[in-house]
C-alpha cells in the first residue's frame, strides 16, 4: 500500500500510466481532462466544454483527440478571442487578418449557425479559414451532418473527406487535417451515415502530462482556511 | 424527461408542486429518502427478479488480510464485488479524500473475475486514486471501520455473546465508505457503455450495488475475526441485530457540485418525485390497505426520528421540527376523513399548511410508501442522456432566451450582485487534491479561478448582455461576440424544458449552507441518519434495515 502523496487527483499523471508510456483513458476522463485543460489554456467554460466534447468524440471513434487538442492548445493559449473569432457571413467565414481560427470555437459556432442563413446550405460551398488543427472540427461537422441528415464535403488544398459518408474514409483523412488549412465545406443531400465507433486509442504519457499541466491552472493552491472546512479535523478512529 | 415520458393523467399536473417551491435550498435541505431513492430501486429489482447472490471466494487470513468476491447474478449480467481487506494502523485511518490507505478497498467487476483479474486488481484497487482500473470495472471504493463498534462486536461474538444493542444503535454501521467512484473514473467503464442495461438504467445503480455488497462484507469480516479469536466458542451476529447495521458514509463538499453540474439529472430526480406526489394526491379515494400501510410507515418514521441524532445545531433544530411534525401527523391521522373526495390531497394540504419544511418532506415520503403500484414506474425516468442535450440551439431568438431567463431565473435576476453578501463565497477546485471547496471571496486567494457554480450570477450577467440585442437576433450572434456566456446559454436552454433543473438560490451567498445540497442528493440515494459534522461535511447511513444477500430472496416485494 502506498503512502506516497502522488495520485491522479493531485494532478500527477504518473498513476495514469502505471509505468507505461501510454494509458487507456475512459471517455469521461478524456472529456474532463480536456475540458479542464482548455479552460486552463484560456477558453471560456462553455467553449472548454466543447473542447471536452470534441476530444471525447474523437476517442470514441478511435482517434487521439487529446493529442490533437493539446497540439492546438499549446500553440494557441493566450490568444485573445478577437484573434480567434471568425467573421461570419454567408458563403465565407474568414479568420482575422494574419490569424488562424480556433477549431473548437469554429466548430461550436458552425453548430450554432447550422440552421441560420450564415451556416451551411446544401450545394453552396462555405469557404473557411485558415483553421488550426481542423481535425478538431470533425466532431462538430459530424454532429451537424447527423442532426440535419446531410453529408458534408470537407475539402482542403491537398485532400478531401465526406463527413456522413463512408465511415471508413475518415481514418485516412485525419493526418491531413492535423496541421492548419483553409477549408471549403459543402453540404450534400443525405442520408448521413454515422461514423463507426472504435476502440479508444492509448493516450501518450506526454500528452496526458501536458494536458494535466494546463488543467492544473484551473485549480487554487491550498490554504489553511480551505482545508479546515473541507472535512473532519478530528480523528476518524471513532 | 418530458411530460409525455411520464404518461401522466392530464389533470395530475395540477397537483404537482412548482419549482419555485421545490427547488429552494432550504427545502432541498429537508429532503427525505423515498421509495424512488436509488437504493430502494435496486433492492426492489433484486427482489422481484430473484437475483442470486453468493460469495465464491473468501481468502482472508487470521490477521483479517486478504480478499473476497461477492457474486451477483440477475438479468443478463453478472457483477462481482472484489473486496480487499487490509491491516490498517490507526494513525493512517482518515475519512478525508486526502487519505492514502484504508481498512478495506473494493471494486465492482463487470462479470466474474478470473484469478488474473484478481491479481491485476490487487495491484491497483488498494491504491485507490493512485492506481488504475479498466473498462471491466464499474466502481472503485474504500471503507474505514468504526473502530469502536468493530472492536466491541468482535469481542462480544468471539466470547459467544451478542453485542450490546445500545452500542450498535449508537453507531449504526461497522464500516463507512469514504468514496465510491463510478462513471469512468480512474479508467473504469464509462456510464454510457452500461446505461442501456435495464438493471443499470436508473442512476447510481452500480454504486448502490457496490455499497450493498460492502455491507455484507463488513459483517463477514467481523464474524471472521471473531471466529479467529474465539474459535469454536464464537457465534455469528444475530440476523435481527445485523439488519439494523447499514454502511456509514462520510461525505464532504466534493459531492455538492454534482447536482449543479447535472441539471437534467437533477430535474429528472425532482420531476419523478413531484410527479409521484401529484399522482398520490390526485387519487379520488384511499384504500384501507394504503391507509394501514401509511400508519405502519409513520410508526417506523417516528422510531427512526427518535433514534436519529446529531450534534450540529442546524440539524438539532430540524430533528426537533421532525419529531414534533411526525406527532402532528399521527394526531391528524386520527381525524383524517378517508371517505372524503381526494383524501390524500386533503392530507397533503393539511400538512402544507401546518408542518415545517422538515415535516412536509417527511410526509411526502410517507405518502408515497403505500403507493408502489402507482409510482414505482417513475424510477425508470430518473436517468438522463446528457450528451443528447449538449448541443445548444443557436437559432433561438434573443427574445425567447430573455423569456426563459425571466421565467426560470427570475429569482436570480432579482439578486443584487454588487452587495458583498451576495458574492461572499466562491467555489473552486483545490490544487492539492482536485476536490471542490468553497472560499471566502473577501479574504481568500483564488477567486480568479472560480468554478461556474454561481449560476444565479451567470444568469444575471447573461441577462445584462442580452439587453444590447434585439428580440429577433439569433443566440448564435450573441455567442459569437460573447463566448463567456456559452456556458449559461446552454444551461438556460436546458432549464427551458426542465423546470426543476436549477437550485433556485444563490450558491455564493454568505448564508448558503452546502449541507443542504448534500442532503438533497443523499436523500435521492436513499441515505438515512443525515448527521452534519460542520456546514460542509456529513455522515450518513445507507441500507440500514435492508435485507442482506442471504435474505433478499425470501422477502416479498416492497
Short mmCIF file of C-alpha atoms in Angstrom, two decimals, chain B residues 178-407:
data_model
loop_
_atom_site.label_atom_id
_atom_site.label_comp_id
_atom_site.label_asym_id
_atom_site.label_seq_id
_atom_site.Cartn_x
_atom_site.Cartn_y
_atom_site.Cartn_z
CA UNK B 178 -15.25 7.39 2.21
CA UNK B 179 -15.59 7.35 -1.57
CA UNK B 180 -17.48 5.32 -4.16
CA UNK B 181 -16.28 6.26 -7.63
CA UNK B 182 -18.09 5.27 -10.83
CA UNK B 183 -18.67 6.67 -14.31
CA UNK B 184 -15.30 6.09 -15.89
CA UNK B 185 -13.20 7.39 -13.02
CA UNK B 186 -9.62 6.07 -12.91
CA UNK B 187 -10.11 4.11 -16.11
CA UNK B 188 -13.37 2.37 -15.18
CA UNK B 189 -16.19 1.72 -17.66
CA UNK B 190 -17.99 4.77 -18.99
CA UNK B 191 -21.58 5.21 -17.85
CA UNK B 192 -22.67 5.48 -21.49
CA UNK B 193 -21.39 1.95 -22.13
CA UNK B 194 -23.56 0.35 -19.44
CA UNK B 195 -26.57 2.69 -19.26
CA UNK B 196 -28.57 0.61 -21.74
CA UNK B 197 -28.68 -2.38 -19.39
CA UNK B 198 -32.13 -2.34 -17.79
CA UNK B 199 -30.76 -3.05 -14.32
CA UNK B 200 -28.36 -0.10 -14.55
CA UNK B 201 -30.59 2.43 -16.30
CA UNK B 202 -31.65 4.16 -13.09
CA UNK B 203 -28.99 6.48 -11.64
CA UNK B 204 -26.21 5.21 -9.38
CA UNK B 205 -27.23 1.55 -9.51
CA UNK B 206 -23.66 0.22 -9.73
CA UNK B 207 -22.66 2.48 -6.85
CA UNK B 208 -25.63 1.29 -4.76
CA UNK B 209 -24.89 -2.36 -5.58
CA UNK B 210 -21.29 -1.80 -4.54
CA UNK B 211 -22.30 -0.34 -1.18
CA UNK B 212 -24.90 -3.08 -0.54
CA UNK B 213 -22.31 -5.79 -1.10
CA UNK B 214 -19.77 -3.87 1.01
CA UNK B 215 -22.35 -4.07 3.82
CA UNK B 216 -22.32 -7.86 3.59
CA UNK B 217 -18.53 -7.82 3.63
CA UNK B 218 -18.40 -5.67 6.78
CA UNK B 219 -20.41 -8.31 8.68
CA UNK B 220 -18.44 -11.21 7.20
CA UNK B 221 -15.05 -9.76 8.14
CA UNK B 222 -16.18 -9.07 11.70
CA UNK B 223 -17.59 -12.61 12.09
CA UNK B 224 -14.34 -13.95 10.60
CA UNK B 225 -12.21 -12.10 13.14
CA UNK B 226 -14.48 -13.19 15.98
CA UNK B 227 -14.08 -16.81 14.86
CA UNK B 228 -10.30 -16.39 14.67
CA UNK B 229 -10.22 -15.06 18.18
CA UNK B 230 -12.91 -17.19 19.83
CA UNK B 231 -12.58 -20.45 17.93
CA UNK B 232 -15.49 -22.83 18.42
CA UNK B 233 -16.90 -20.62 21.16
CA UNK B 234 -17.53 -17.74 18.79
CA UNK B 235 -21.05 -17.01 17.49
CA UNK B 236 -22.35 -15.26 14.44
CA UNK B 237 -24.21 -11.97 14.56
CA UNK B 238 -27.94 -12.32 15.28
CA UNK B 239 -29.73 -11.56 11.97
CA UNK B 240 -32.10 -9.17 13.74
CA UNK B 241 -29.17 -7.11 15.03
CA UNK B 242 -27.34 -7.42 11.75
CA UNK B 243 -30.36 -5.96 10.00
CA UNK B 244 -30.03 -2.68 11.90
CA UNK B 245 -26.50 -2.17 10.61
CA UNK B 246 -26.05 -0.21 7.40
CA UNK B 247 -22.96 1.17 5.76
CA UNK B 248 -21.83 4.53 7.02
CA UNK B 249 -20.57 7.17 4.68
CA UNK B 250 -18.55 10.31 5.16
CA UNK B 251 -19.20 12.90 2.52
CA UNK B 252 -17.84 16.36 2.09
CA UNK B 253 -18.13 19.26 -0.27
CA UNK B 254 -16.97 17.12 -3.17
CA UNK B 255 -20.50 15.85 -3.64
CA UNK B 256 -22.22 19.23 -3.60
CA UNK B 257 -21.39 20.50 -7.10
CA UNK B 258 -22.77 17.34 -8.72
CA UNK B 259 -26.39 18.45 -8.57
CA UNK B 260 -25.41 21.80 -10.07
CA UNK B 261 -23.28 20.27 -12.81
CA UNK B 262 -26.02 17.86 -13.88
CA UNK B 263 -29.15 19.97 -14.33
CA UNK B 264 -31.06 17.41 -16.42
CA UNK B 265 -30.44 14.68 -13.88
CA UNK B 266 -31.50 16.98 -11.05
CA UNK B 267 -34.64 17.85 -12.98
CA UNK B 268 -35.47 14.22 -13.62
CA UNK B 269 -34.98 13.23 -10.00
CA UNK B 270 -37.15 16.07 -8.77
CA UNK B 271 -39.73 15.64 -11.53
CA UNK B 272 -40.15 11.95 -10.74
CA UNK B 273 -40.60 12.63 -7.05
CA UNK B 274 -43.02 15.50 -7.63
CA UNK B 275 -44.99 13.53 -10.19
CA UNK B 276 -45.23 10.70 -7.66
CA UNK B 277 -46.62 13.04 -5.02
CA UNK B 278 -49.05 14.50 -7.57
CA UNK B 279 -50.30 11.04 -8.53
CA UNK B 280 -50.93 10.16 -4.90
CA UNK B 281 -52.74 13.44 -4.22
CA UNK B 282 -54.80 13.07 -7.39
CA UNK B 283 -56.37 9.75 -6.35
CA UNK B 284 -60.13 10.04 -5.81
CA UNK B 285 -60.12 7.77 -2.77
CA UNK B 286 -57.95 5.94 -0.25
CA UNK B 287 -57.95 2.17 0.03
CA UNK B 288 -57.97 0.67 3.54
CA UNK B 289 -54.73 -1.16 2.71
CA UNK B 290 -52.97 2.08 1.80
CA UNK B 291 -54.20 3.80 4.96
CA UNK B 292 -52.98 0.88 7.09
CA UNK B 293 -49.61 0.98 5.36
CA UNK B 294 -49.34 4.73 5.95
CA UNK B 295 -49.84 4.19 9.68
CA UNK B 296 -47.21 1.44 9.66
CA UNK B 297 -44.55 3.54 7.94
CA UNK B 298 -45.40 6.53 10.11
CA UNK B 299 -44.62 4.44 13.19
CA UNK B 300 -41.31 3.44 11.62
CA UNK B 301 -40.56 7.08 10.83
CA UNK B 302 -41.31 8.14 14.40
CA UNK B 303 -38.94 5.49 15.70
CA UNK B 304 -36.31 6.49 13.17
CA UNK B 305 -36.61 10.15 14.17
CA UNK B 306 -36.18 9.21 17.82
CA UNK B 307 -33.01 7.26 17.07
CA UNK B 308 -31.62 9.87 14.65
CA UNK B 309 -29.09 12.03 16.44
CA UNK B 310 -26.80 14.90 15.56
CA UNK B 311 -24.78 17.48 17.43
CA UNK B 312 -24.95 20.06 14.67
CA UNK B 313 -27.18 22.97 15.77
CA UNK B 314 -28.94 23.24 12.39
CA UNK B 315 -29.71 19.53 12.39
CA UNK B 316 -30.69 19.50 16.06
CA UNK B 317 -33.35 22.10 15.29
CA UNK B 318 -34.53 20.16 12.25
CA UNK B 319 -34.79 16.95 14.24
CA UNK B 320 -36.91 18.83 16.78
CA UNK B 321 -39.17 20.00 13.96
CA UNK B 322 -39.35 16.50 12.52
CA UNK B 323 -40.28 14.79 15.77
CA UNK B 324 -42.94 17.39 16.54
CA UNK B 325 -44.31 17.23 13.00
CA UNK B 326 -44.50 13.43 12.93
CA UNK B 327 -46.51 13.57 16.15
CA UNK B 328 -48.81 16.10 14.48
CA UNK B 329 -49.22 13.76 11.50
CA UNK B 330 -50.02 10.94 13.91
CA UNK B 331 -52.72 13.07 15.55
CA UNK B 332 -54.06 14.16 12.21
CA UNK B 333 -54.46 10.56 11.06
CA UNK B 334 -56.96 10.01 13.88
CA UNK B 335 -59.07 12.82 12.42
CA UNK B 336 -58.37 12.21 8.75
CA UNK B 337 -61.59 11.53 6.86
CA UNK B 338 -60.51 8.88 4.41
CA UNK B 339 -64.00 8.79 2.93
CA UNK B 340 -63.84 12.33 1.53
CA UNK B 341 -63.09 13.07 -2.10
CA UNK B 342 -59.33 13.09 -2.77
CA UNK B 343 -58.41 12.23 0.83
CA UNK B 344 -54.66 12.13 0.08
CA UNK B 345 -54.76 15.64 -1.28
CA UNK B 346 -56.65 16.76 1.80
CA UNK B 347 -53.95 15.24 4.00
CA UNK B 348 -51.23 16.89 1.94
CA UNK B 349 -52.92 20.30 2.10
CA UNK B 350 -53.27 19.98 5.84
CA UNK B 351 -49.56 19.19 6.08
CA UNK B 352 -48.53 22.03 3.79
CA UNK B 353 -50.46 24.44 5.99
CA UNK B 354 -49.36 23.03 9.33
CA UNK B 355 -45.94 21.40 9.19
CA UNK B 356 -42.42 22.77 8.88
CA UNK B 357 -40.42 22.03 5.71
CA UNK B 358 -38.90 19.09 7.52
CA UNK B 359 -42.31 17.61 8.31
CA UNK B 360 -43.71 18.32 4.84
CA UNK B 361 -40.89 16.50 3.09
CA UNK B 362 -41.21 13.61 5.54
CA UNK B 363 -44.95 13.48 4.84
CA UNK B 364 -44.22 13.34 1.12
CA UNK B 365 -42.03 10.29 1.65
CA UNK B 366 -44.68 8.64 3.86
CA UNK B 367 -47.47 9.26 1.37
CA UNK B 368 -45.51 7.58 -1.43
CA UNK B 369 -44.83 4.44 0.63
CA UNK B 370 -48.25 2.76 0.27
CA UNK B 371 -48.39 3.52 -3.44
CA UNK B 372 -45.75 1.43 -5.14
CA UNK B 373 -48.12 0.33 -7.90
CA UNK B 374 -48.88 3.93 -8.67
CA UNK B 375 -45.41 5.49 -8.58
CA UNK B 376 -42.62 2.91 -8.86
CA UNK B 377 -42.55 3.10 -12.66
CA UNK B 378 -41.24 6.65 -12.27
CA UNK B 379 -37.88 5.23 -11.13
CA UNK B 380 -37.19 4.45 -14.79
CA UNK B 381 -37.47 8.15 -15.70
CA UNK B 382 -34.73 9.32 -13.33
CA UNK B 383 -31.75 8.75 -15.59
CA UNK B 384 -30.69 11.23 -18.25
CA UNK B 385 -28.96 11.19 -21.60
CA UNK B 386 -26.98 14.35 -21.03
CA UNK B 387 -24.98 14.02 -24.24
CA UNK B 388 -28.17 14.23 -26.28
CA UNK B 389 -28.94 17.64 -24.78
CA UNK B 390 -25.41 19.04 -25.05
CA UNK B 391 -25.78 20.81 -28.39
CA UNK B 392 -27.28 24.23 -27.89
CA UNK B 393 -29.78 25.88 -30.21
CA UNK B 394 -28.08 28.83 -31.89
CA UNK B 395 -31.19 29.68 -33.86
CA UNK B 396 -33.16 30.51 -30.71
CA UNK B 397 -34.12 34.18 -30.72
CA UNK B 398 -32.83 36.52 -28.04
CA UNK B 399 -36.42 37.39 -27.16
CA UNK B 400 -37.13 33.75 -26.38
CA UNK B 401 -33.97 33.42 -24.32
CA UNK B 402 -34.94 36.56 -22.42
CA UNK B 403 -38.31 34.96 -21.72
CA UNK B 404 -36.64 31.79 -20.45
CA UNK B 405 -34.46 33.85 -18.12
CA UNK B 406 -37.48 35.75 -16.83
CA UNK B 407 -39.47 32.56 -16.33
#
